[in-house]
Short mmCIF file of C-alpha atoms in Angstrom, two decimals:
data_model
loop_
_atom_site.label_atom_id
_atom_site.label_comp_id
_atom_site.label_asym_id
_atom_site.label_seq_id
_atom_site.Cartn_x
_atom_site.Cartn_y
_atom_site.Cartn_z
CA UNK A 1 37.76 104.53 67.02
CA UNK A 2 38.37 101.30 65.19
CA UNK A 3 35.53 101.89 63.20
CA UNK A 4 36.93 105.37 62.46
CA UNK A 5 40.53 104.49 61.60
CA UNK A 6 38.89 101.85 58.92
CA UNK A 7 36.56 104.33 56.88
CA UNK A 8 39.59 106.70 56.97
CA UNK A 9 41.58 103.32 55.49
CA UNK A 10 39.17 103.01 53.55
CA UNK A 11 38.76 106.61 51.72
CA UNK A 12 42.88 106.25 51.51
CA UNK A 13 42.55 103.57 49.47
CA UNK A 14 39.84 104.70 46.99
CA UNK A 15 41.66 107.93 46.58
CA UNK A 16 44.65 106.31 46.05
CA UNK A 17 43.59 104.29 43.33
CA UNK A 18 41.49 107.36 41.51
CA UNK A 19 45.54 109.22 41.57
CA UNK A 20 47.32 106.46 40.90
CA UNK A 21 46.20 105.57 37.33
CA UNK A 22 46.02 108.54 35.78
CA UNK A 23 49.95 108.57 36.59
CA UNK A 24 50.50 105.55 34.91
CA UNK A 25 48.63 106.77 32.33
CA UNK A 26 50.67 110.05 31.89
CA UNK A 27 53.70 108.40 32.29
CA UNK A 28 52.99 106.19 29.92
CA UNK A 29 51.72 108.80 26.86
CA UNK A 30 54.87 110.80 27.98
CA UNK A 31 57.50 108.21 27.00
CA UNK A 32 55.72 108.19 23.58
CA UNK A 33 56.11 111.62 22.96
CA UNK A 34 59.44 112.16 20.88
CA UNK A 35 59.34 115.64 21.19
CA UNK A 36 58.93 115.88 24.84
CA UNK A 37 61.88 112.98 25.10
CA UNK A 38 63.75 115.84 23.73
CA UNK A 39 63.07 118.56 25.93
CA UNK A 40 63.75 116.12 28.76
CA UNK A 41 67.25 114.92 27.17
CA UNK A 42 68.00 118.90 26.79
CA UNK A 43 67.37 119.66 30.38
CA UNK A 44 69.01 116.32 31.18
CA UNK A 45 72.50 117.50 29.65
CA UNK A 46 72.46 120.66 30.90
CA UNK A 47 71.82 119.03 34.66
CA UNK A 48 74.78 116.91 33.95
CA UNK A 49 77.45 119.63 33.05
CA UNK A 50 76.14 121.74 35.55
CA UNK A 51 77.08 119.24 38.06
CA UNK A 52 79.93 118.06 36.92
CA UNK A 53 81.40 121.50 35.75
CA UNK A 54 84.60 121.48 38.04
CA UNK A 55 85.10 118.07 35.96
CA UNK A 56 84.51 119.42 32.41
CA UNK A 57 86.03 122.86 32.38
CA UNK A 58 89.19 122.98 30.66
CA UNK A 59 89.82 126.38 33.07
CA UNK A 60 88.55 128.15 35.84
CA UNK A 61 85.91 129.78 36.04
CA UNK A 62 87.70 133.55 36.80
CA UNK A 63 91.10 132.67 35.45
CA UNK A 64 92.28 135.69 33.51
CA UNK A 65 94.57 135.89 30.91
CA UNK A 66 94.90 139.66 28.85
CA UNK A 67 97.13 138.95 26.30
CA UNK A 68 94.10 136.32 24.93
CA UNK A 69 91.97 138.77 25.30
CA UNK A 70 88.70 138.19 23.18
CA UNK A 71 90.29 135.78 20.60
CA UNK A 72 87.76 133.34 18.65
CA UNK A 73 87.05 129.72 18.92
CA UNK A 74 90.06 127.84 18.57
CA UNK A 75 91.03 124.11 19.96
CA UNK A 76 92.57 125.59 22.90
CA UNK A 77 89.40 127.74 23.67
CA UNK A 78 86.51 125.98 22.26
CA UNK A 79 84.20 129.31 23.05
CA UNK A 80 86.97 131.83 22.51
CA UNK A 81 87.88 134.34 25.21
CA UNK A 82 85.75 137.56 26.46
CA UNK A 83 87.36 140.66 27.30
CA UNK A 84 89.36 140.06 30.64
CA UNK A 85 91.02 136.57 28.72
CA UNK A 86 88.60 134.08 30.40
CA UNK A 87 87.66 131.33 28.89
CA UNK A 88 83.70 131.37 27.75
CA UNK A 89 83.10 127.57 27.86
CA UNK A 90 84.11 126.95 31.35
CA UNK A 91 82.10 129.95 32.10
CA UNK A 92 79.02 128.58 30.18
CA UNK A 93 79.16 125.47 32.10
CA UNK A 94 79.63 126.90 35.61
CA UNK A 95 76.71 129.53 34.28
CA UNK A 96 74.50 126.06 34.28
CA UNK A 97 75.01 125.47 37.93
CA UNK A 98 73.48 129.43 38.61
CA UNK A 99 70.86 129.43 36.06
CA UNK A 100 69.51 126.34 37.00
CA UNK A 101 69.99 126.65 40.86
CA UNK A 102 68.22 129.97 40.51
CA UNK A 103 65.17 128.54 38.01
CA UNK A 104 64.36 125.34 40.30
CA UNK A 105 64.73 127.15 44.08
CA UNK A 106 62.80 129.93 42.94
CA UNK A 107 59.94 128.24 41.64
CA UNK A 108 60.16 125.86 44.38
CA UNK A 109 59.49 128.63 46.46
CA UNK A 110 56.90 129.97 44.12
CA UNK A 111 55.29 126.36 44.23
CA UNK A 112 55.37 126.22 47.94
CA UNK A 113 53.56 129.92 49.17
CA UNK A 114 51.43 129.55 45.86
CA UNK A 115 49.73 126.19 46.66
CA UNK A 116 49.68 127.04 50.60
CA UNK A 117 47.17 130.43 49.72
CA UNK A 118 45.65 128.87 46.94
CA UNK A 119 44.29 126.02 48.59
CA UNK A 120 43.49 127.87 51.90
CA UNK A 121 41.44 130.28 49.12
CA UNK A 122 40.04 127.31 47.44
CA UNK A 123 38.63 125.26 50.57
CA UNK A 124 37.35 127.72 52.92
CA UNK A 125 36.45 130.38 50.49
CA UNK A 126 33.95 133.63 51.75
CA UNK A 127 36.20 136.15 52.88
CA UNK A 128 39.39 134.46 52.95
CA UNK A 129 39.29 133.57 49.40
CA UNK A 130 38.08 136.84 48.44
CA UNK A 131 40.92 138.47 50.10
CA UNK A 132 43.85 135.88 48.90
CA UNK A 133 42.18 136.25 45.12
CA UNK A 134 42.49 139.95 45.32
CA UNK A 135 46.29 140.04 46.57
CA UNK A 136 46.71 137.96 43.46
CA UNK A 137 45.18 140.17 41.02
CA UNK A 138 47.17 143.36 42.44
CA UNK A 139 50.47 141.29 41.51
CA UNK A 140 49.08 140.06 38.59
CA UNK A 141 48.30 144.16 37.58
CA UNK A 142 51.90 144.76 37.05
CA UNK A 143 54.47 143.01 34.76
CA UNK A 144 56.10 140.62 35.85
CA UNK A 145 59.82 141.67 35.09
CA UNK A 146 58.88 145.05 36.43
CA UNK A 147 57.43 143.57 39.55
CA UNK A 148 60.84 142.46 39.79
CA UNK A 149 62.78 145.06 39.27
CA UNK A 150 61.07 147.03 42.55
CA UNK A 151 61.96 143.67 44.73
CA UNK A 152 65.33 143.69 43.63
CA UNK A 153 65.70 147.46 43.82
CA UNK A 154 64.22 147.59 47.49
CA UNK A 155 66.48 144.65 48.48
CA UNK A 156 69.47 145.37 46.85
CA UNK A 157 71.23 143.93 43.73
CA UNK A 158 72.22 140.02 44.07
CA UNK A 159 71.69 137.16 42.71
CA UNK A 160 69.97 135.86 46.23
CA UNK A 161 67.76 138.68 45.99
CA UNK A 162 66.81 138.30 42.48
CA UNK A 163 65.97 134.73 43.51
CA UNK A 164 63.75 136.22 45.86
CA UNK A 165 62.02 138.22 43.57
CA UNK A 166 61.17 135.82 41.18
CA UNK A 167 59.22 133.49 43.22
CA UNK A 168 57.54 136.41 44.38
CA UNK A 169 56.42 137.07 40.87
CA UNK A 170 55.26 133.70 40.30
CA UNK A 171 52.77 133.11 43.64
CA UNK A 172 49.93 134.17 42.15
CA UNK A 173 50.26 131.66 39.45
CA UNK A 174 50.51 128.64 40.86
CA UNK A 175 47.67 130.46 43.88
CA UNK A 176 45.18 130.54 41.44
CA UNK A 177 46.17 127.64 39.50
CA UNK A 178 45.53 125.28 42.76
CA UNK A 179 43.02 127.49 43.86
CA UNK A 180 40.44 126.33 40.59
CA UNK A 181 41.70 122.90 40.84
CA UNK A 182 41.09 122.65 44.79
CA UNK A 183 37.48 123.98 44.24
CA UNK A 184 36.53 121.08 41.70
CA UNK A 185 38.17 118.50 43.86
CA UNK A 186 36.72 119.22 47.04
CA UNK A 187 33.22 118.07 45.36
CA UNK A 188 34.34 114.89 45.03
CA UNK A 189 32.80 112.09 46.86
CA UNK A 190 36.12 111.16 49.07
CA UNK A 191 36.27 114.24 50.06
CA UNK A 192 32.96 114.73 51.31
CA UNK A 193 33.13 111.14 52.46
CA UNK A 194 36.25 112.06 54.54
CA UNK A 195 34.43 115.03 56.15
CA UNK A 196 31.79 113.03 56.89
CA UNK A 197 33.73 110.46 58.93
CA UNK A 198 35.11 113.70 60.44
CA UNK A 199 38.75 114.08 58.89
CA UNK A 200 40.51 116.94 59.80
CA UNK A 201 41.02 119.54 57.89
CA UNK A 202 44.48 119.49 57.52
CA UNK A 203 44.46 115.95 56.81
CA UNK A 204 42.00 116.42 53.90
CA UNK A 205 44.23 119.16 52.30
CA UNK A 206 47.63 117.68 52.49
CA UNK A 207 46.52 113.79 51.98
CA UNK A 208 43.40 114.24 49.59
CA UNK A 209 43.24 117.55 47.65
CA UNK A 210 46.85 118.19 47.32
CA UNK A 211 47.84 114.58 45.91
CA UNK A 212 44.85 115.39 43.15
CA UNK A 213 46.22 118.35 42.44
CA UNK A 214 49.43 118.23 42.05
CA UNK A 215 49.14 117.35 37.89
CA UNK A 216 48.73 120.81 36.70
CA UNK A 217 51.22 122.05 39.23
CA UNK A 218 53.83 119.60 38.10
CA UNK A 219 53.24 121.35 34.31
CA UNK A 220 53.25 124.71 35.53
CA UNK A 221 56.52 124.51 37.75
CA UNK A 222 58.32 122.86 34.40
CA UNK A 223 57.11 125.77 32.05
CA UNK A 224 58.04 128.17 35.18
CA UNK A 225 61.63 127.15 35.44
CA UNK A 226 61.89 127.86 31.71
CA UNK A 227 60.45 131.36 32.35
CA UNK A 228 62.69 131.92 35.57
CA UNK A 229 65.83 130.92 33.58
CA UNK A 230 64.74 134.07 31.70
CA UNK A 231 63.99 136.60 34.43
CA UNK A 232 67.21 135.68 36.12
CA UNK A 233 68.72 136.25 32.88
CA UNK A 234 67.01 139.59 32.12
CA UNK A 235 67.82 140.96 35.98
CA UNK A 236 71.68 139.93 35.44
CA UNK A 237 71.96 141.66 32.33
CA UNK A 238 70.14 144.72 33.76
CA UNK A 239 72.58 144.66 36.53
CA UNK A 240 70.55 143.66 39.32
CA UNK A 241 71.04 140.18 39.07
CA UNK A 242 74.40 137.99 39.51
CA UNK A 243 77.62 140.32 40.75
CA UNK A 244 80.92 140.29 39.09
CA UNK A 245 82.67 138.24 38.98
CA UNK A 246 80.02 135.34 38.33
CA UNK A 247 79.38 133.24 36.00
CA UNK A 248 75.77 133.84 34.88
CA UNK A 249 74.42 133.62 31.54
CA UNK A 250 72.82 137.06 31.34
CA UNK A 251 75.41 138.51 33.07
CA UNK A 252 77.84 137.07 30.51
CA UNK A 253 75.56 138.98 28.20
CA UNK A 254 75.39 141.88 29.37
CA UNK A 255 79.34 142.12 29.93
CA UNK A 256 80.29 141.55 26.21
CA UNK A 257 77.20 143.33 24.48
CA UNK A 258 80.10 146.24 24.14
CA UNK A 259 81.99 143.27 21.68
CA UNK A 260 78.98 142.06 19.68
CA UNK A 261 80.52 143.27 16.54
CA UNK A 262 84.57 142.51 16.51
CA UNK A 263 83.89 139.56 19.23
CA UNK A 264 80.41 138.08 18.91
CA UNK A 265 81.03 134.74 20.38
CA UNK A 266 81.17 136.21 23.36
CA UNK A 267 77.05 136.80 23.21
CA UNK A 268 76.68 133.84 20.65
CA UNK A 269 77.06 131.10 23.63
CA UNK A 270 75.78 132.46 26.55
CA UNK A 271 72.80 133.12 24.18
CA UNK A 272 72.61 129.81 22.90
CA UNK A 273 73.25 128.26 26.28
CA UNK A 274 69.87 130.13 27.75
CA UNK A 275 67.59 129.44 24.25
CA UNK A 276 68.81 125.77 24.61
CA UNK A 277 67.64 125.54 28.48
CA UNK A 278 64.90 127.37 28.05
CA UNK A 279 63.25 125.23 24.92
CA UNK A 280 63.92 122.07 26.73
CA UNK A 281 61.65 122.74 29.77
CA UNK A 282 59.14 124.13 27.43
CA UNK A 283 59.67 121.07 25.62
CA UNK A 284 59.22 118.89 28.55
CA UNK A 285 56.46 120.79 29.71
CA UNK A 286 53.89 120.63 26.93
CA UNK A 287 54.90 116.93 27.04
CA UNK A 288 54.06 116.95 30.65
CA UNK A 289 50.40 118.59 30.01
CA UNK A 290 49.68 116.35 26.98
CA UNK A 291 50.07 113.32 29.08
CA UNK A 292 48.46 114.65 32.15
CA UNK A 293 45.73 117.13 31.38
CA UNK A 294 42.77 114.41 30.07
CA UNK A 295 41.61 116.95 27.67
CA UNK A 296 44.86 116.78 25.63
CA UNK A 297 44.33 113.15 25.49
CA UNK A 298 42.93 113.35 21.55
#
C-alpha cells in the first residue's frame, strides 16, 4: 500500500506540472491581449451594476408614474420613461442581475450534464459512447431556439423554465466538446500509468482527465453565456421568457416594440444593454482561446 499511495503521488505530481504551465502560460498571453482586456472590463461593469443595482437606481424597478409616460432622456430620467411611466435605467440595471443570473446558471448547468456524458462517452466508449453521441446528434438536428421553444412550451412560460431550457440546448455542446478532448487525453502516459498502478476509475476522470480538459471548456462556457444572454432574450421577447412585471432585457423589448417610432429609447437601451453584454464575453472568449488553445499561439 505504501508503495501504491507513492506512484499515485507520484503521477499527481507529473500531471500537475504538465496542467499547471500551460495556465501560466495562458494567463500570461491573456493579460497581453488589449482586446480581450476589453471584453473582460465590459463583462466586469455589467457584473458590478448588476450587483449593486438597488445602490445605483435612481427608482424602483416597477415604480409607475402615467403622467411621464414615455418621455425622452432628460436629467431626471437618464433613459426616459416606457409606457406605464417607469423609469428605463433602473430597469436596465436590475435587467443585468436576470440576464446575467440566467446566462451563467444555465450554462453552468449546461457545463455540468455536458462534461458528465461526454466524458462517460469519451472513456468507456463501445456502446455507451455510441448511444450518448447519438442523443447528441438528435438535439443537435433541431435549432437551437426552436428546441427551446418546445421546452418552454411543455413546461410552461417563466423565466425558471426558460433557464431550463437553455442548458438543455447547450448539453450536447460541451458533451461532445469533452468527449474529443477526453479521447486524446486518456492516451497519455499518466493516464495509462495511473491505470496501471490500478487507479480507479473515478479517480482518473475527476483528478486526471477532467483537470486537462477543462481549457476548451473554460472557452466554450464564456462564448456560451454570450449566446444564452441571447436565447433568454429571444424567449422573453417571444413571451415565454421573463413574466410581467420583470425587468428583463428582451422582455423590455418586446413591451415597447409598439413605441419604436414616437418613443425609441425605449428599445434603444435595452438593445444596447444586451449588444454590450453580449460582445464582451465574445470578447473575452476569443481572448480566452488565443491564450489557451496552443494552436492559436502564432
Amino acid at each position: 500500500m505504501p508503495v501504491l499511495a507513492k506512484r499515485e503521488n507520484e503521477i499527481d505530481q507529473l500531471q500537475q506540472e504538465e496542467a499547471s504551465s500551460p495556465w501560466r502560460e495562458g494567463w500570461k498571453s491573456f493579460k497581453k491581449n488589449k482586446v480581450a482586456l476589453i471584453g473582460a472590463g465590459i463583462v466586469l461593469f455589467f457584473v458590478i451594476i448588476a450587483i449593486f443595482a438597488p445602490l445605483l437606481a435612481p427608482y424602483g424597478v416597477n415604480d409607475q408614474e402615467l403622467s411621464i409616460r414615455n418621455t425622452p432622456p432628460s436629467f431626471e430620467h437618464w433613459f426616459g420613461t416606457d409606457d406605464f411611466g417607469r423609469d428605463i435605467f433602473s430597469r436596465v440595471l436590475y435587467g443585468a442581475r436576470i440576464s446575467l443570473w440566467v446566462g451563467l446558471v444555465s450554462v453552468a448547468g449546461s457545463v455540468i450534464l455536458g462534461c458528465f456524458l461526454g466524458i462517460i462517452a469519451g472513456y468507456y466508449g463501445r456502446w455507451i459512447d455510441t448511444l450518448i453521441s447519438r442523443i447528441f446528434d438528435i438535439m443537435l438536428a433541431f435549432p437551437s431556439i426552436l428546441l427551446a421553444i418546445a421546452v418552454v412550451a411543455v413546461l410552461g412560460p417563466s423565466l425558471q423554465n426558460a433557464l431550463i431550457a437553455i442548458a438543455i440546448i447547450n448539453i450536447p455542446n460541451f458533451g461532445r466538446l469533452i468527449r474529443s478532448k477526453v479521447l486524446s487525453v486518456k492516451q497519455e502516459e499518466y493516464i495509462m500509468a495511473a491505470r496501471a498502478v490500478g487507479m480507479s476509475d473515478g479517480r482518473i476522470l475527476f483528478h486526471h482527465v477532467l483537470p486537462n480538459s477543462s481549457a476548451p471548456i473554460i472557452v466554450q462556457a464564456t462564448l456560451a453565456i454570450a449566446t444564452a444572454i441571447i436565447e433568454a432574450a429571444a424567449l422573453g421577447f417571444l413571451g415565454m421568457g421573463a413574466q410581467p412585471p420583470q425587468a428583463e432585457w428582451g422582455k423590455m423589448l418586446a413591451d415597447s416594440r409598439q413605441y419604436i417610432i414616437q418613443a425609441p429609447w425605449t428599445v434603444l437601451f435595452p438593445g444596447l444593454a444586451i449588444m454590450l453584454t453580449v460582445l464582451g464575453f465574445n470578447l473575452m472568449g476569443d481572448g480566452l482561446r488565443d491564450a489557451l488553445d496552443p494552436k492559436m499561439k502564432n
